[in-house]
Tab-separated table of C-alpha atoms in Angstrom:
chain	number	residue	atom	x	y	z
A	1	MET	CA	113.399	113.760	93.766
A	2	VAL	CA	111.762	112.105	91.144
A	3	GLU	CA	108.285	110.851	91.099
A	4	ARG	CA	106.213	108.605	88.593
A	5	ALA	CA	103.875	110.988	86.646
A	6	ASP	CA	100.789	108.955	87.758
A	7	GLY	CA	101.125	109.395	91.074
A	8	LEU	CA	101.780	105.608	91.916
A	9	ALA	CA	105.033	105.321	94.393
A	10	LEU	CA	108.180	104.079	92.695
A	11	ARG	CA	108.262	100.787	94.591
A	12	ALA	CA	104.721	100.341	94.758
A	13	PRO	CA	104.241	96.506	93.575
A	14	GLU	CA	101.359	97.352	91.017
A	15	ALA	CA	103.956	99.844	89.792
A	16	LEU	CA	107.012	97.152	88.947
A	17	ASP	CA	105.808	95.892	85.183
A	18	THR	CA	106.371	99.667	84.676
A	19	ALA	CA	109.104	100.633	87.115
A	20	PHE	CA	111.131	101.907	84.520
A	21	THR	CA	109.438	103.095	81.700
A	22	ALA	CA	106.501	104.983	83.042
A	23	GLU	CA	106.764	109.186	82.954
A	24	ARG	CA	108.471	110.612	85.833
A	25	VAL	CA	108.523	114.123	86.786
A	26	GLN	CA	110.578	116.308	89.225
A	27	GLY	CA	109.203	116.172	92.519
A	28	GLN	CA	110.069	118.252	95.956
A	29	SER	CA	108.921	117.568	99.380
A	30	PRO	CA	110.585	117.836	102.721
A	31	TRP	CA	112.761	115.254	104.521
A	32	THR	CA	111.211	114.377	107.790
A	33	GLU	CA	112.416	111.305	109.018
A	34	TYR	CA	116.514	111.839	109.450
A	35	ASP	CA	118.686	114.852	109.221
A	36	VAL	CA	121.025	114.132	106.397
A	37	LEU	CA	124.592	115.706	105.226
A	38	ARG	CA	125.007	115.154	101.523
A	39	VAL	CA	128.785	114.984	100.495
A	40	ALA	CA	129.153	114.879	96.595
A	41	LEU	CA	132.798	114.580	95.302
A	42	THR	CA	133.974	116.531	92.518
A	43	ALA	CA	133.833	114.215	89.244
A	44	GLN	CA	132.816	111.066	91.303
A	45	PRO	CA	129.702	108.673	90.246
A	46	TRP	CA	128.587	108.682	93.325
A	47	SER	CA	127.637	110.850	96.415
A	48	MET	CA	127.990	109.920	100.325
A	49	TRP	CA	124.764	110.639	102.561
A	50	VAL	CA	125.351	110.684	106.126
A	51	PHE	CA	122.495	109.741	108.140
A	52	PHE	CA	121.536	111.507	111.736
A	53	THR	CA	118.688	111.025	113.957
A	54	ARG	CA	116.891	114.442	114.655
A	55	GLU	CA	118.926	114.038	118.400
A	56	GLY	CA	122.152	114.229	116.278
A	57	GLU	CA	123.239	110.363	116.689
A	58	HIS	CA	124.846	109.215	113.466
A	59	VAL	CA	123.442	105.969	112.174
A	60	GLY	CA	125.254	105.402	108.956
A	61	TRP	CA	126.159	106.372	105.494
A	62	TYR	CA	124.222	105.795	102.473
A	63	VAL	CA	126.040	105.769	99.247
A	64	ASP	CA	123.916	106.695	96.046
A	65	LEU	CA	125.510	105.817	92.626
A	66	GLU	CA	124.608	108.505	90.489
A	67	ASP	CA	126.304	110.551	87.413
A	68	ALA	CA	128.866	112.774	88.662
A	69	HIS	CA	127.203	116.170	89.692
A	70	ARG	CA	126.834	119.233	86.917
A	71	ARG	CA	126.319	122.608	88.345
A	72	ASP	CA	124.907	125.666	87.360
A	73	ALA	CA	124.169	129.173	88.818
A	74	ASP	CA	121.239	127.494	91.082
A	75	THR	CA	120.587	123.808	90.176
A	76	ILE	CA	122.704	120.702	90.875
A	77	TYR	CA	121.990	118.083	88.160
A	78	SER	CA	122.616	114.206	88.729
A	79	ASN	CA	120.975	110.901	87.201
A	80	ASP	CA	120.313	108.106	89.586
A	81	ARG	CA	121.873	104.759	88.708
A	82	VAL	CA	119.601	102.674	90.893
A	83	LEU	CA	122.294	100.918	92.728
A	84	ASP	CA	122.844	102.058	96.138
A	85	LEU	CA	124.810	101.007	98.959
A	86	TRP	CA	124.235	101.448	102.811
A	87	VAL	CA	127.207	101.273	105.561
A	88	GLU	CA	126.473	101.022	109.213
A	89	PRO	CA	128.450	102.915	111.928
A	90	ASP	CA	130.553	99.792	112.452
A	91	ARG	CA	131.251	99.626	108.820
A	92	ALA	CA	129.289	96.704	107.888
A	93	ARG	CA	127.694	97.292	104.377
A	94	GLU	CA	125.327	95.958	101.933
A	95	ARG	CA	124.048	96.608	98.231
A	96	LYS	CA	120.772	97.838	97.991
A	97	ASP	CA	118.385	97.547	94.862
A	98	GLU	CA	120.543	95.149	92.957
A	99	ASP	CA	117.079	93.627	91.847
A	100	GLU	CA	115.794	97.078	90.827
A	101	LEU	CA	119.142	97.634	88.473
A	102	GLU	CA	118.120	94.628	86.969
A	103	LEU	CA	114.626	95.255	86.427
A	104	ALA	CA	116.257	98.739	84.723
A	105	VAL	CA	118.062	96.210	82.339
A	106	VAL	CA	115.009	94.191	81.180
A	107	GLN	CA	112.677	97.301	81.123
A	108	GLY	CA	115.427	99.115	78.807
A	109	ARG	CA	116.227	101.843	80.823
A	110	TYR	CA	119.965	100.968	81.429
A	111	SER	CA	121.579	98.445	79.053
A	112	ARG	CA	123.609	95.381	80.549
A	113	ALA	CA	126.693	97.189	79.630
A	114	GLN	CA	125.769	100.053	81.850
A	115	ALA	CA	124.339	97.967	84.666
A	116	ASP	CA	127.946	96.375	84.546
A	117	ALA	CA	129.781	99.865	84.694
A	118	PHE	CA	127.730	100.582	87.584
A	119	LEU	CA	128.310	97.287	89.659
A	120	ALA	CA	132.086	98.074	88.732
A	121	ASP	CA	131.844	101.490	90.516
A	122	ALA	CA	129.981	99.730	93.529
A	123	ALA	CA	132.927	97.307	93.732
A	124	ARG	CA	135.162	100.350	93.842
A	125	ILE	CA	133.468	102.099	96.465
A	126	GLU	CA	133.250	98.909	98.421
A	127	GLU	CA	137.120	98.935	98.338
A	128	VAL	CA	137.187	102.388	99.654
A	129	ILE	CA	134.755	101.524	102.672
A	130	ASP	CA	136.645	98.480	103.533
A	131	ALA	CA	140.145	100.593	103.559
A	132	TRP	CA	138.078	103.283	105.307
A	133	GLY	CA	139.169	105.734	102.852
A	134	SER	CA	138.112	109.254	102.188
A	135	PRO	CA	135.205	110.554	102.407
A	136	PHE	CA	134.133	108.011	105.136
A	137	ALA	CA	137.225	108.377	107.233
A	138	ASP	CA	136.939	111.987	107.252
A	139	GLY	CA	134.624	112.616	110.294
A	140	TRP	CA	131.451	113.517	108.555
A	141	GLU	CA	129.705	111.336	111.080
A	142	THR	CA	130.780	113.992	114.053
A	143	PHE	CA	129.403	116.834	111.939
A	144	SER	CA	127.214	119.323	113.563
A	145	PRO	CA	125.714	122.701	111.970
A	146	ASP	CA	126.617	125.852	113.030
A	147	PRO	CA	123.737	126.862	115.744
A	148	ALA	CA	123.440	130.142	114.503
A	149	TRP	CA	122.446	128.955	111.146
A	150	THR	CA	118.995	129.270	110.208
A	151	ILE	CA	116.393	127.093	108.561
A	152	ALA	CA	115.817	128.209	105.263
A	153	SER	CA	111.970	129.313	104.896
A	154	GLU	CA	112.258	128.355	101.020
A	155	PRO	CA	113.526	124.984	99.553
A	156	PRO	CA	117.175	125.148	98.654
A	157	PRO	CA	118.072	124.692	94.808
A	158	ALA	CA	117.014	121.528	93.064
A	159	VAL	CA	119.091	118.558	92.872
A	160	VAL	CA	117.589	117.528	89.219
A	161	HIS	CA	117.728	113.842	88.953
A	162	GLY	CA	116.910	112.247	85.355
């Protein structure tokens, strides 16, 4: 998780004029609101996050547009592309943060050509969703961890976002 070095929240209204120019640092904090299974497809510029309530009820899919993951012995590297999608259990979908992508262009984080490429990636993902293709059709919404698995006392290897 990336945080602002100045301590302001990434989406704080008073921080929008420097949302994509302020110094950022790698942060780490526990996920507390939902249980999440993250599926990162090889060589794809996005990952799918399957959201569950603490009781195990599936509540939807989140698609994070990002650079394809790179891995080494103990770290996963990626770079967020700002634009995201949310998919309801009934398959209704919506784009998230298109306004922030435009702000990222204005503030020089991304070029217009890069933003257009991200929008094209989102359109391709929407086609997969509309056709109910993999990984959405692969049954991840019924995933349940093996009860014998233990919860790690140490955080997992970092996912480093640029």
